[in-house]
Amino acid sequence: MSDDRHPIGVIGTGYVGLVTAAGFAQLGSDVHCVDIDADKIARLEAGEIPIYEPGLAEMVAANRARLHFSTDISDALAHARLLFVAVGTPPTYSGDADLTAVRAVVDAVPALSTRSERQRHALVMKSTVPVGTGASIKRVLAEQGKQGLGYVSCPEFLKEGTAVEDFLNPDRVVVGDDGGWAGDAVVDLYAPLDAALVRTDIASAEMVKLASNAFLATKISFINEIANVCEETGADVIEVARGMGLDDRIGQKFLQAGIGFGGSCFPKDVSALKQLAGNSGYHFQLLNAVIEVNELQKRRVISKLQKHLGSLVGRTICLLGLAFKPNTDDMREASSLVLSARLQADGAKVRVYDPIAEEEARRLIRGVHFASDALDAIDGADAVVLVTEWREFVDLDWNDVASRMAGKLVLDGRNALDRATIAAAGLTYEGIGRGTLTCLG
Ligand SMILES: NC(=O)c1ccc[n+]([C@@H]2O[C@H](COP(=O)([O-])OP(=O)(O)OC[C@H]3O[C@@H](n4cnc5c(N)ncnc54)[C@H](O)[C@@H]3O)[C@@H](O)[C@H]2O)c1
């Protein structure tokens, strides 16, 4: 790639920030990364990658000479015109987005002394924020005497687990601004990726992100409700989804029924959009249902277990997978958090295993047995629940599993397992929206 690209700054070195930084370094920019977490910066300086994301360590290592790490935003400002903001925007108790970290970044930008200096810098918002945040930040900047500092909304669409690939091959790049050099500079930065460009105003760019996540979450809750009706009526949701998805107005993606969506984005972004609508006087009825269906879906696992085992008191339940999805260590809003708590509340003994997320899970889940591998977790279990469809669980030797279990029930929370193989091993298979398959032999 070219080596004459402008340096950039990235504020916040989490999943989005670090991938963005490594990605732009790969495209030829010097990238000045800033985080308030001094420990994280020290680890990055030492060549350690604090998160699990396939391909990220390699990309950081390959571009190490172009990546600079600091806890001081002035270091980024001294070198870069564009400061990408990728700090967290977690939910508050009310479900609104918590903009504390975003505000802290705005406040931390020093008042640039000369007019020409101010007009050479801009904030580029990667964090997911409510519509209106850009306009409000521009007002705050003016109040703080930092007017002239540019502002661009450039929401991020990468997916954990495939984030590096998504950075390099985005479906689209959305750039929202009021016109001017900063928006053009962001478009130039992304030009080598040859992605579809949506150049629009700030509010619309902010809404593209929230609406996209809310739509995907709606698709998941929709297919989960279809799955629940399939269970009552004898249809198989996998066949139904296949038949639906071949209609190119619908598409195959996000039609996998399961035990609900989690993660750092969908739950909080759906609820942030619902709150945003409410705060603006509009009752977003559909999103209430999307959220409620998702909560109930996680809990249906408990009633399925009770249907097969009766009371769960004293029963041993194995949860395979803890991360909110495979190929990540992210535990935010993972279904395993609700399940492990509910099972223990119902008197069950819970054994768990995750190949990557255990360290993070140990901080969040108490009272369970963390097993050393999948077969250890399964040992003596009355039921095994597939919570996260890591490849190694899909590839388990089910005869081996059967010989280790005390009971026979395998509850496939992601419809990822081969039910015929499981039944052939003498186990009882139950998925989501597909009925029960028991070995008759
Ligand atoms: N994770 C995803 O898959 C994903 C995808 C698209 C968009 N987003 C959005 O991107 C944003 C970041 O998400 P994430 O998952 O990368 O978060 P994260 O929690 O992994 O990382 C945020 C980082 O920002 C740092 N930080 C907090 N306050 C700071 C400050 N004042 N100055 C400098 N650094 C600060 C934190 O220490 C942390 O390292 C969120 O708004 C999220 O909704 C996330």
Short mmCIF file of C-alpha atoms and ligand atoms in Angstrom, two decimals:
data_model
loop_
_atom_site.label_atom_id
_atom_site.label_comp_id
_atom_site.label_asym_id
_atom_site.label_seq_id
_atom_site.Cartn_x
_atom_site.Cartn_y
_atom_site.Cartn_z
CA MET A 1 0.00 0.00 0.00
CA SER A 2 1.03 3.63 -0.34
CA ASP A 3 3.23 5.08 2.35
CA ASP A 4 2.17 8.70 1.81
CA ARG A 5 -1.22 8.48 3.52
CA HIS A 6 -2.03 10.94 6.28
CA PRO A 7 -1.54 9.86 9.89
CA ILE A 8 -4.72 9.39 11.90
CA GLY A 9 -5.64 9.13 15.57
CA VAL A 10 -7.89 6.47 17.12
CA ILE A 11 -9.32 7.18 20.56
CA GLY A 12 -10.34 3.97 22.37
CA THR A 13 -8.52 0.73 21.58
CA GLY A 14 -11.28 -1.84 22.14
CA TYR A 15 -12.81 -4.17 19.53
CA VAL A 16 -13.64 -1.34 17.12
CA GLY A 17 -10.70 0.98 17.85
CA LEU A 18 -7.94 -1.60 17.64
CA VAL A 19 -9.30 -3.20 14.46
CA THR A 20 -9.76 0.25 12.87
CA ALA A 21 -6.24 1.26 13.89
CA ALA A 22 -4.64 -1.94 12.57
CA GLY A 23 -6.74 -1.74 9.40
CA PHE A 24 -5.74 1.83 8.56
CA ALA A 25 -2.11 0.99 9.40
CA GLN A 26 -2.38 -1.87 6.91
CA LEU A 27 -3.66 0.61 4.33
CA GLY A 28 -0.53 2.71 4.89
CA SER A 29 -1.39 5.32 7.56
CA ASP A 30 0.57 5.98 10.70
CA VAL A 31 -1.98 5.49 13.47
CA HIS A 32 -1.76 7.13 16.88
CA CYS A 33 -3.89 5.14 19.31
CA VAL A 34 -5.06 6.55 22.63
CA ASP A 35 -6.80 4.84 25.54
CA ILE A 36 -7.42 5.93 29.12
CA ASP A 37 -6.70 2.36 30.24
CA ALA A 38 -2.96 2.60 30.97
CA ASP A 39 -2.68 -1.15 31.47
CA LYS A 40 -4.17 -1.82 28.02
CA ILE A 41 -1.76 0.67 26.42
CA ALA A 42 1.20 -0.95 28.20
CA ARG A 43 0.12 -4.39 26.95
CA LEU A 44 -0.29 -3.09 23.39
CA GLU A 45 3.14 -1.42 23.58
CA ALA A 46 4.55 -4.78 24.63
CA GLY A 47 2.99 -6.44 21.59
CA GLU A 48 0.14 -8.13 23.48
CA ILE A 49 -3.41 -8.05 22.08
CA PRO A 50 -5.89 -7.57 24.96
CA ILE A 51 -8.89 -9.03 23.09
CA TYR A 52 -9.50 -12.19 21.08
CA GLU A 53 -10.28 -11.41 17.46
CA PRO A 54 -9.17 -13.76 14.66
CA GLY A 55 -6.40 -12.25 12.50
CA LEU A 56 -6.00 -9.13 14.64
CA ALA A 57 -2.74 -10.10 16.35
CA GLU A 58 -1.19 -10.85 12.96
CA MET A 59 -2.41 -7.56 11.48
CA VAL A 60 -1.11 -5.55 14.44
CA ALA A 61 2.26 -7.35 14.31
CA ALA A 62 2.61 -6.83 10.55
CA ASN A 63 2.01 -3.09 10.90
CA ARG A 64 3.63 -2.53 14.31
CA ALA A 65 5.98 0.17 13.00
CA ARG A 66 3.00 2.32 11.95
CA LEU A 67 1.07 1.86 15.21
CA HIS A 68 1.79 4.18 18.15
CA PHE A 69 0.16 3.88 21.58
CA SER A 70 -0.40 6.52 24.25
CA THR A 71 -2.72 7.50 27.09
CA ASP A 72 -2.54 11.17 26.09
CA ILE A 73 -4.88 12.51 23.43
CA SER A 74 -2.42 15.36 22.75
CA ASP A 75 -0.03 12.81 21.23
CA ALA A 76 -2.64 11.94 18.63
CA LEU A 77 -3.50 15.59 18.03
CA ALA A 78 0.14 16.46 17.52
CA HIS A 79 0.43 14.00 14.64
CA ALA A 80 -3.02 13.48 13.14
CA ARG A 81 -5.75 15.63 11.65
CA LEU A 82 -8.53 13.06 11.94
CA LEU A 83 -9.28 11.58 15.36
CA PHE A 84 -11.49 8.49 15.10
CA VAL A 85 -13.52 8.11 18.30
CA ALA A 86 -14.18 4.45 19.22
CA VAL A 87 -14.98 4.57 22.91
CA GLY A 88 -17.77 2.50 24.48
CA THR A 89 -21.39 3.68 24.58
CA PRO A 90 -22.92 1.11 26.95
CA PRO A 91 -26.56 1.19 28.04
CA THR A 92 -27.65 3.11 31.12
CA TYR A 93 -30.20 1.56 33.49
CA SER A 94 -32.95 3.33 31.51
CA GLY A 95 -31.76 1.77 28.23
CA ASP A 96 -30.48 5.07 26.81
CA ALA A 97 -26.93 5.14 25.45
CA ASP A 98 -24.40 6.25 28.06
CA LEU A 99 -22.33 8.97 26.38
CA THR A 100 -19.99 9.60 29.32
CA ALA A 101 -16.91 8.32 27.47
CA VAL A 102 -17.79 10.22 24.28
CA ARG A 103 -18.20 13.44 26.29
CA ALA A 104 -14.88 12.79 28.05
CA VAL A 105 -13.14 12.62 24.66
CA VAL A 106 -14.76 15.88 23.52
CA ASP A 107 -13.68 17.55 26.77
CA ALA A 108 -10.17 16.12 26.49
CA VAL A 109 -9.53 17.72 23.12
CA PRO A 110 -7.55 20.79 24.15
CA ALA A 111 -8.57 24.22 22.90
CA LEU A 112 -6.38 24.46 19.85
CA SER A 113 -4.66 27.80 19.95
CA THR A 114 -4.81 29.14 16.43
CA ARG A 115 -7.66 29.32 13.97
CA SER A 116 -5.67 27.45 11.32
CA GLU A 117 -4.78 24.75 13.85
CA ARG A 118 -8.45 24.26 14.71
CA GLN A 119 -9.41 24.03 11.08
CA ARG A 120 -6.95 21.24 10.50
CA HIS A 121 -8.48 18.79 13.00
CA ALA A 122 -11.72 16.82 13.17
CA LEU A 123 -13.44 14.21 15.30
CA VAL A 124 -14.74 11.18 13.37
CA MET A 125 -17.37 9.34 15.39
CA LYS A 126 -17.11 5.52 15.08
CA SER A 127 -18.90 4.88 18.36
CA THR A 128 -22.60 4.11 18.01
CA VAL A 129 -24.47 7.15 19.31
CA PRO A 130 -28.09 8.34 19.36
CA VAL A 131 -29.27 10.50 16.49
CA GLY A 132 -28.60 14.12 17.46
CA THR A 133 -25.32 13.40 19.24
CA GLY A 134 -23.22 14.92 16.46
CA ALA A 135 -25.29 18.10 16.49
CA SER A 136 -25.02 18.30 20.26
CA ILE A 137 -21.23 17.71 20.20
CA LYS A 138 -20.85 20.51 17.67
CA ARG A 139 -22.73 22.84 20.05
CA VAL A 140 -20.51 21.78 22.97
CA LEU A 141 -17.36 22.32 20.92
CA ALA A 142 -18.53 25.83 20.08
CA GLU A 143 -19.30 26.55 23.76
CA GLN A 144 -15.82 25.32 24.67
CA GLY A 145 -14.22 27.63 22.11
CA LYS A 146 -13.26 24.71 19.87
CA GLN A 147 -15.46 25.74 16.95
CA GLY A 148 -13.77 25.09 13.66
CA LEU A 149 -12.87 21.58 14.80
CA GLY A 150 -14.53 19.37 12.17
CA TYR A 151 -17.02 16.63 12.97
CA VAL A 152 -17.88 13.55 10.90
CA SER A 153 -20.16 10.63 11.69
CA CYS A 154 -18.69 7.38 10.33
CA PRO A 155 -20.53 4.53 12.05
CA GLU A 156 -18.89 1.13 12.27
CA PHE A 157 -20.50 -2.10 11.03
CA LEU A 158 -17.80 -4.68 11.74
CA LYS A 159 -18.81 -7.92 13.46
CA GLU A 160 -16.81 -9.45 16.27
CA GLY A 161 -15.33 -12.74 15.13
CA THR A 162 -14.86 -11.49 11.56
CA ALA A 163 -13.87 -7.90 12.35
CA VAL A 164 -10.58 -7.85 10.42
CA GLU A 165 -12.24 -9.28 7.33
CA ASP A 166 -15.15 -6.84 7.74
CA PHE A 167 -12.79 -3.85 7.99
CA LEU A 168 -11.06 -4.81 4.76
CA ASN A 169 -14.28 -5.70 2.89
CA PRO A 170 -17.08 -3.49 4.22
CA ASP A 171 -20.53 -3.71 2.60
CA ARG A 172 -20.63 0.07 2.75
CA VAL A 173 -18.89 3.06 4.26
CA VAL A 174 -21.23 5.71 5.69
CA VAL A 175 -19.85 9.23 6.01
CA GLY A 176 -22.13 11.89 7.50
CA ASP A 177 -20.98 15.50 7.65
CA ASP A 178 -21.90 19.07 6.91
CA GLY A 179 -19.65 19.21 3.84
CA GLY A 180 -16.04 20.32 4.00
CA TRP A 181 -12.53 18.92 4.16
CA ALA A 182 -13.02 16.40 7.01
CA GLY A 183 -15.73 14.32 5.30
CA ASP A 184 -13.66 14.33 2.09
CA ALA A 185 -10.59 13.21 4.05
CA VAL A 186 -12.52 10.28 5.59
CA VAL A 187 -13.78 9.27 2.13
CA ASP A 188 -10.17 9.38 0.84
CA LEU A 189 -8.97 7.19 3.69
CA TYR A 190 -11.51 4.49 2.83
CA ALA A 191 -10.99 4.81 -0.94
CA PRO A 192 -8.58 1.83 -1.25
CA LEU A 193 -11.30 -0.47 0.12
CA ASP A 194 -13.55 0.11 -2.87
CA ALA A 195 -16.73 -0.12 -0.77
CA ALA A 196 -20.12 1.40 -1.58
CA LEU A 197 -20.14 4.92 -0.16
CA VAL A 198 -23.11 6.58 1.51
CA ARG A 199 -22.28 10.27 1.88
CA THR A 200 -24.99 11.94 3.86
CA ASP A 201 -25.77 14.32 6.72
CA ILE A 202 -24.72 13.58 10.29
CA ALA A 203 -28.16 12.68 11.68
CA SER A 204 -28.90 10.26 8.83
CA ALA A 205 -25.51 8.56 9.25
CA GLU A 206 -26.22 8.11 12.96
CA MET A 207 -29.63 6.62 12.14
CA VAL A 208 -28.24 4.21 9.50
CA LYS A 209 -26.29 2.46 12.25
CA LEU A 210 -29.10 2.23 14.80
CA ALA A 211 -31.71 1.24 12.22
CA SER A 212 -29.44 -1.46 10.74
CA ASN A 213 -28.85 -3.13 14.09
CA ALA A 214 -32.49 -2.81 15.08
CA PHE A 215 -33.55 -4.40 11.78
CA LEU A 216 -31.15 -7.35 12.20
CA ALA A 217 -32.33 -7.87 15.78
CA THR A 218 -35.94 -7.78 14.53
CA LYS A 219 -35.13 -10.48 11.99
CA ILE A 220 -33.73 -12.69 14.76
CA SER A 221 -36.70 -12.18 17.07
CA PHE A 222 -39.04 -12.81 14.15
CA ILE A 223 -37.50 -16.17 13.26
CA ASN A 224 -37.39 -17.09 16.94
CA GLU A 225 -41.14 -16.53 17.18
CA ILE A 226 -41.65 -18.58 14.01
CA ALA A 227 -39.55 -21.32 15.67
CA ASN A 228 -41.77 -21.26 18.73
CA VAL A 229 -44.86 -21.64 16.56
CA CYS A 230 -43.10 -24.45 14.63
CA GLU A 231 -42.72 -26.29 17.93
CA GLU A 232 -46.47 -26.08 18.52
CA THR A 233 -47.43 -27.08 15.00
CA GLY A 234 -44.89 -29.70 13.87
CA ALA A 235 -42.99 -27.63 11.30
CA ASP A 236 -39.18 -27.51 11.29
CA VAL A 237 -37.84 -23.96 11.46
CA ILE A 238 -34.66 -24.88 9.59
CA GLU A 239 -36.71 -25.99 6.59
CA VAL A 240 -38.95 -22.95 6.96
CA ALA A 241 -36.00 -20.52 7.11
CA ARG A 242 -34.40 -22.17 4.08
CA GLY A 243 -37.60 -21.80 2.11
CA MET A 244 -38.08 -18.20 3.22
CA GLY A 245 -34.46 -17.17 2.67
CA LEU A 246 -34.41 -18.21 -0.98
CA ASP A 247 -36.67 -15.23 -1.63
CA ASP A 248 -34.05 -12.58 -2.32
CA ARG A 249 -36.24 -9.93 -0.71
CA ILE A 250 -35.72 -11.87 2.54
CA GLY A 251 -32.26 -13.52 2.25
CA GLN A 252 -30.77 -16.39 4.27
CA LYS A 253 -28.81 -14.33 6.77
CA PHE A 254 -30.07 -13.70 10.28
CA LEU A 255 -32.76 -16.36 9.93
CA GLN A 256 -31.15 -18.83 12.34
CA ALA A 257 -33.48 -19.52 15.24
CA GLY A 258 -31.82 -19.92 18.62
CA ILE A 259 -31.79 -18.83 22.24
CA GLY A 260 -31.70 -15.13 21.49
CA PHE A 261 -29.23 -12.45 20.52
CA GLY A 262 -26.66 -10.95 22.86
CA GLY A 263 -23.37 -9.14 22.51
CA SER A 264 -22.17 -5.61 22.91
CA CYS A 265 -24.32 -4.12 20.14
CA PHE A 266 -27.76 -5.53 19.36
CA PRO A 267 -29.32 -5.41 22.85
CA LYS A 268 -27.99 -1.95 23.65
CA ASP A 269 -28.59 -0.44 20.22
CA VAL A 270 -32.17 -1.72 20.00
CA SER A 271 -32.87 -0.32 23.41
CA ALA A 272 -31.08 2.96 22.61
CA LEU A 273 -33.22 3.39 19.49
CA LYS A 274 -36.37 2.60 21.43
CA GLN A 275 -35.42 5.18 24.07
CA LEU A 276 -34.40 7.73 21.43
CA ALA A 277 -37.81 7.35 19.80
CA GLY A 278 -39.55 7.65 23.18
CA ASN A 279 -37.53 10.72 24.12
CA SER A 280 -38.64 12.32 20.85
CA GLY A 281 -42.29 11.53 21.56
CA TYR A 282 -42.65 8.42 19.37
CA HIS A 283 -43.59 5.05 20.85
CA PHE A 284 -41.59 2.45 18.86
CA GLN A 285 -43.94 -0.44 19.49
CA LEU A 286 -42.17 -3.04 17.32
CA LEU A 287 -38.87 -2.71 19.20
CA ASN A 288 -40.61 -3.41 22.53
CA ALA A 289 -41.65 -6.77 21.09
CA VAL A 290 -38.19 -7.47 19.66
CA ILE A 291 -36.64 -6.98 23.11
CA GLU A 292 -39.33 -8.93 24.96
CA VAL A 293 -39.18 -11.89 22.55
CA ASN A 294 -35.40 -12.01 22.96
CA GLU A 295 -35.62 -12.09 26.76
CA LEU A 296 -38.27 -14.81 26.71
CA GLN A 297 -36.25 -16.85 24.22
CA LYS A 298 -33.30 -17.14 26.60
CA ARG A 299 -35.64 -18.35 29.32
CA ARG A 300 -37.37 -20.96 27.13
CA VAL A 301 -34.26 -23.10 27.63
CA ILE A 302 -35.28 -23.53 31.26
CA SER A 303 -38.81 -24.68 30.41
CA LYS A 304 -37.43 -27.09 27.80
CA LEU A 305 -35.10 -28.58 30.42
CA GLN A 306 -38.00 -28.86 32.86
CA LYS A 307 -40.16 -30.54 30.21
CA HIS A 308 -37.58 -33.34 29.93
CA LEU A 309 -36.13 -33.51 33.45
CA GLY A 310 -38.93 -32.27 35.70
CA SER A 311 -37.55 -30.32 38.65
CA LEU A 312 -34.02 -29.03 38.12
CA VAL A 313 -33.13 -29.23 41.81
CA GLY A 314 -29.90 -31.21 42.15
CA ARG A 315 -29.67 -31.81 38.39
CA THR A 316 -26.32 -31.27 36.67
CA ILE A 317 -26.55 -29.09 33.58
CA CYS A 318 -23.62 -28.52 31.25
CA LEU A 319 -23.41 -25.27 29.27
CA LEU A 320 -21.17 -25.56 26.21
CA GLY A 321 -20.00 -22.07 25.26
CA LEU A 322 -20.22 -18.84 27.22
CA ALA A 323 -19.29 -16.06 24.76
CA PHE A 324 -22.22 -14.35 23.07
CA LYS A 325 -21.18 -15.96 19.79
CA PRO A 326 -18.27 -18.05 18.47
CA ASN A 327 -14.83 -16.61 17.66
CA THR A 328 -14.96 -13.91 20.29
CA ASP A 329 -14.18 -13.59 24.00
CA ASP A 330 -16.91 -10.96 24.38
CA MET A 331 -19.34 -11.82 27.18
CA ARG A 332 -21.46 -8.68 27.02
CA GLU A 333 -25.17 -9.62 27.19
CA ALA A 334 -24.31 -13.27 26.50
CA SER A 335 -27.22 -15.72 26.90
CA SER A 336 -24.96 -17.78 29.20
CA LEU A 337 -25.21 -15.05 31.86
CA VAL A 338 -29.00 -15.39 32.12
CA LEU A 339 -28.93 -19.18 31.80
CA SER A 340 -26.29 -19.85 34.45
CA ALA A 341 -28.08 -17.58 36.92
CA ARG A 342 -31.55 -19.03 36.22
CA LEU A 343 -30.34 -22.62 36.44
CA GLN A 344 -28.67 -22.01 39.79
CA ALA A 345 -31.75 -20.21 41.06
CA ASP A 346 -33.73 -23.34 40.15
CA GLY A 347 -31.35 -25.53 42.19
CA ALA A 348 -29.27 -27.00 39.35
CA LYS A 349 -25.54 -27.64 39.48
CA VAL A 350 -23.94 -25.94 36.48
CA ARG A 351 -20.78 -27.02 34.66
CA VAL A 352 -19.48 -24.72 31.92
CA TYR A 353 -16.76 -24.56 29.30
CA ASP A 354 -15.71 -22.01 26.69
CA PRO A 355 -12.47 -22.28 24.69
CA ILE A 356 -11.73 -18.53 24.75
CA ALA A 357 -14.10 -16.56 26.99
CA GLU A 358 -13.38 -18.26 30.33
CA GLU A 359 -11.20 -15.47 31.76
CA GLU A 360 -13.87 -12.85 31.07
CA ALA A 361 -16.66 -15.23 32.16
CA ARG A 362 -15.02 -15.86 35.53
CA ARG A 363 -15.47 -12.17 36.28
CA LEU A 364 -19.20 -12.33 35.56
CA ILE A 365 -20.44 -15.80 36.46
CA ARG A 366 -20.31 -17.16 40.01
CA GLY A 367 -21.12 -20.53 41.56
CA VAL A 368 -20.53 -22.70 38.47
CA HIS A 369 -17.79 -25.24 37.77
CA PHE A 370 -15.42 -24.02 35.05
CA ALA A 371 -14.31 -27.18 33.28
CA SER A 372 -10.96 -27.67 31.56
CA ASP A 373 -12.47 -28.85 28.27
CA ALA A 374 -15.79 -29.82 26.70
CA LEU A 375 -15.73 -33.47 27.80
CA ASP A 376 -14.83 -32.45 31.35
CA ALA A 377 -17.84 -30.09 31.35
CA ILE A 378 -20.11 -32.86 30.09
CA ASP A 379 -18.97 -35.35 32.77
CA GLY A 380 -21.98 -36.53 34.79
CA ALA A 381 -24.39 -34.06 33.17
CA ASP A 382 -28.11 -34.78 33.08
CA ALA A 383 -28.39 -32.42 30.12
CA VAL A 384 -25.99 -30.63 27.81
CA VAL A 385 -27.01 -27.22 26.42
CA LEU A 386 -25.19 -25.82 23.38
CA VAL A 387 -25.08 -22.09 24.14
CA THR A 388 -22.35 -20.94 21.72
CA GLU A 389 -21.73 -22.86 18.51
CA TRP A 390 -17.92 -23.03 18.64
CA ARG A 391 -16.66 -25.40 15.92
CA GLU A 392 -15.13 -27.79 18.48
CA PHE A 393 -18.58 -28.41 20.00
CA VAL A 394 -20.16 -29.08 16.62
CA ASP A 395 -17.37 -31.60 15.93
CA LEU A 396 -17.66 -33.48 19.26
CA ASP A 397 -17.68 -37.26 19.23
CA TRP A 398 -21.25 -37.82 20.44
CA ASN A 399 -20.64 -41.45 21.38
CA ASP A 400 -17.93 -40.18 23.71
CA VAL A 401 -20.35 -37.53 25.02
CA ALA A 402 -23.04 -40.17 25.63
CA SER A 403 -20.64 -42.33 27.63
CA ARG A 404 -19.78 -39.40 29.91
CA MET A 405 -23.29 -38.08 30.56
CA ALA A 406 -25.50 -39.21 33.43
CA GLY A 407 -28.62 -38.34 31.42
CA LYS A 408 -29.49 -38.26 27.73
CA LEU A 409 -30.71 -34.77 26.82
CA VAL A 410 -28.83 -32.55 24.36
CA LEU A 411 -30.46 -29.14 23.97
CA ASP A 412 -29.10 -27.44 20.87
CA GLY A 413 -29.62 -23.73 21.57
CA ARG A 414 -28.19 -22.72 18.19
CA ASN A 415 -29.58 -25.41 15.87
CA ALA A 416 -25.96 -26.11 14.96
CA LEU A 417 -25.61 -29.82 15.75
CA ASP A 418 -26.33 -32.84 13.59
CA ARG A 419 -29.39 -34.30 15.28
CA ALA A 420 -29.21 -37.63 13.47
CA THR A 421 -25.68 -38.25 14.81
CA ILE A 422 -26.76 -37.30 18.30
CA ALA A 423 -29.81 -39.57 18.23
CA ALA A 424 -27.66 -42.38 16.78
CA ALA A 425 -25.42 -42.06 19.85
CA GLY A 426 -28.44 -42.93 21.97
CA LEU A 427 -29.09 -39.35 23.10
CA THR A 428 -32.24 -37.26 22.92
CA TYR A 429 -31.89 -34.18 20.70
CA GLU A 430 -33.98 -31.07 21.09
CA GLY A 431 -33.29 -27.92 19.07
CA ILE A 432 -35.14 -24.65 18.71
CA GLY A 433 -38.27 -24.91 16.58
CA ARG A 434 -37.61 -28.46 15.37
CA GLY A 435 -39.22 -30.87 17.82
CA THR A 436 -37.47 -33.68 19.68
CA LEU A 437 -35.53 -36.56 18.14
CA THR A 438 -34.91 -39.63 20.29
CA CYS A 439 -32.98 -42.75 19.40
CA LEU A 440 -35.44 -45.61 19.14
CA GLY A 441 -32.78 -48.28 18.87
N1 LIG B 1 -17.91 -4.33 19.32
C1 LIG B 1 -18.53 -4.30 18.15
O1 LIG B 1 -18.75 -5.34 17.52
C2 LIG B 1 -19.00 -2.99 17.58
C3 LIG B 1 -19.38 -2.94 16.23
C4 LIG B 1 -19.80 -1.72 15.71
C5 LIG B 1 -19.88 -0.59 16.51
N2 LIG B 1 -19.51 -0.68 17.84
C6 LIG B 1 -19.56 0.53 18.65
O2 LIG B 1 -18.22 1.01 18.78
C7 LIG B 1 -18.03 1.60 20.08
C8 LIG B 1 -16.88 0.89 20.77
O3 LIG B 1 -17.22 -0.45 20.99
P1 LIG B 1 -16.15 -1.53 21.45
O4 LIG B 1 -16.85 -2.84 21.47
O5 LIG B 1 -14.93 -1.36 20.66
O6 LIG B 1 -15.90 -1.04 22.96
P2 LIG B 1 -14.76 -1.53 23.98
O7 LIG B 1 -15.39 -1.43 25.32
O8 LIG B 1 -14.18 -2.82 23.51
O9 LIG B 1 -13.61 -0.43 23.82
C9 LIG B 1 -13.76 0.90 24.24
C10 LIG B 1 -12.38 1.41 24.62
O10 LIG B 1 -12.47 2.82 24.86
C11 LIG B 1 -11.62 3.12 25.97
N3 LIG B 1 -12.04 4.42 26.52
C12 LIG B 1 -13.11 4.70 27.31
N4 LIG B 1 -13.14 6.01 27.60
C13 LIG B 1 -12.09 6.59 26.96
C14 LIG B 1 -11.59 7.91 26.86
N5 LIG B 1 -12.21 8.92 27.46
N6 LIG B 1 -10.47 8.13 26.14
C15 LIG B 1 -9.84 7.11 25.52
N7 LIG B 1 -10.27 5.83 25.58
C16 LIG B 1 -11.38 5.56 26.29
C17 LIG B 1 -11.79 1.95 26.89
O11 LIG B 1 -10.74 1.86 27.84
C18 LIG B 1 -11.82 0.79 25.89
O12 LIG B 1 -10.51 0.31 25.66
C19 LIG B 1 -19.36 1.44 20.81
O13 LIG B 1 -20.11 2.62 20.62
C20 LIG B 1 -20.03 0.29 20.07
O14 LIG B 1 -21.43 0.36 20.14
C21 LIG B 1 -19.06 -1.86 18.38
#
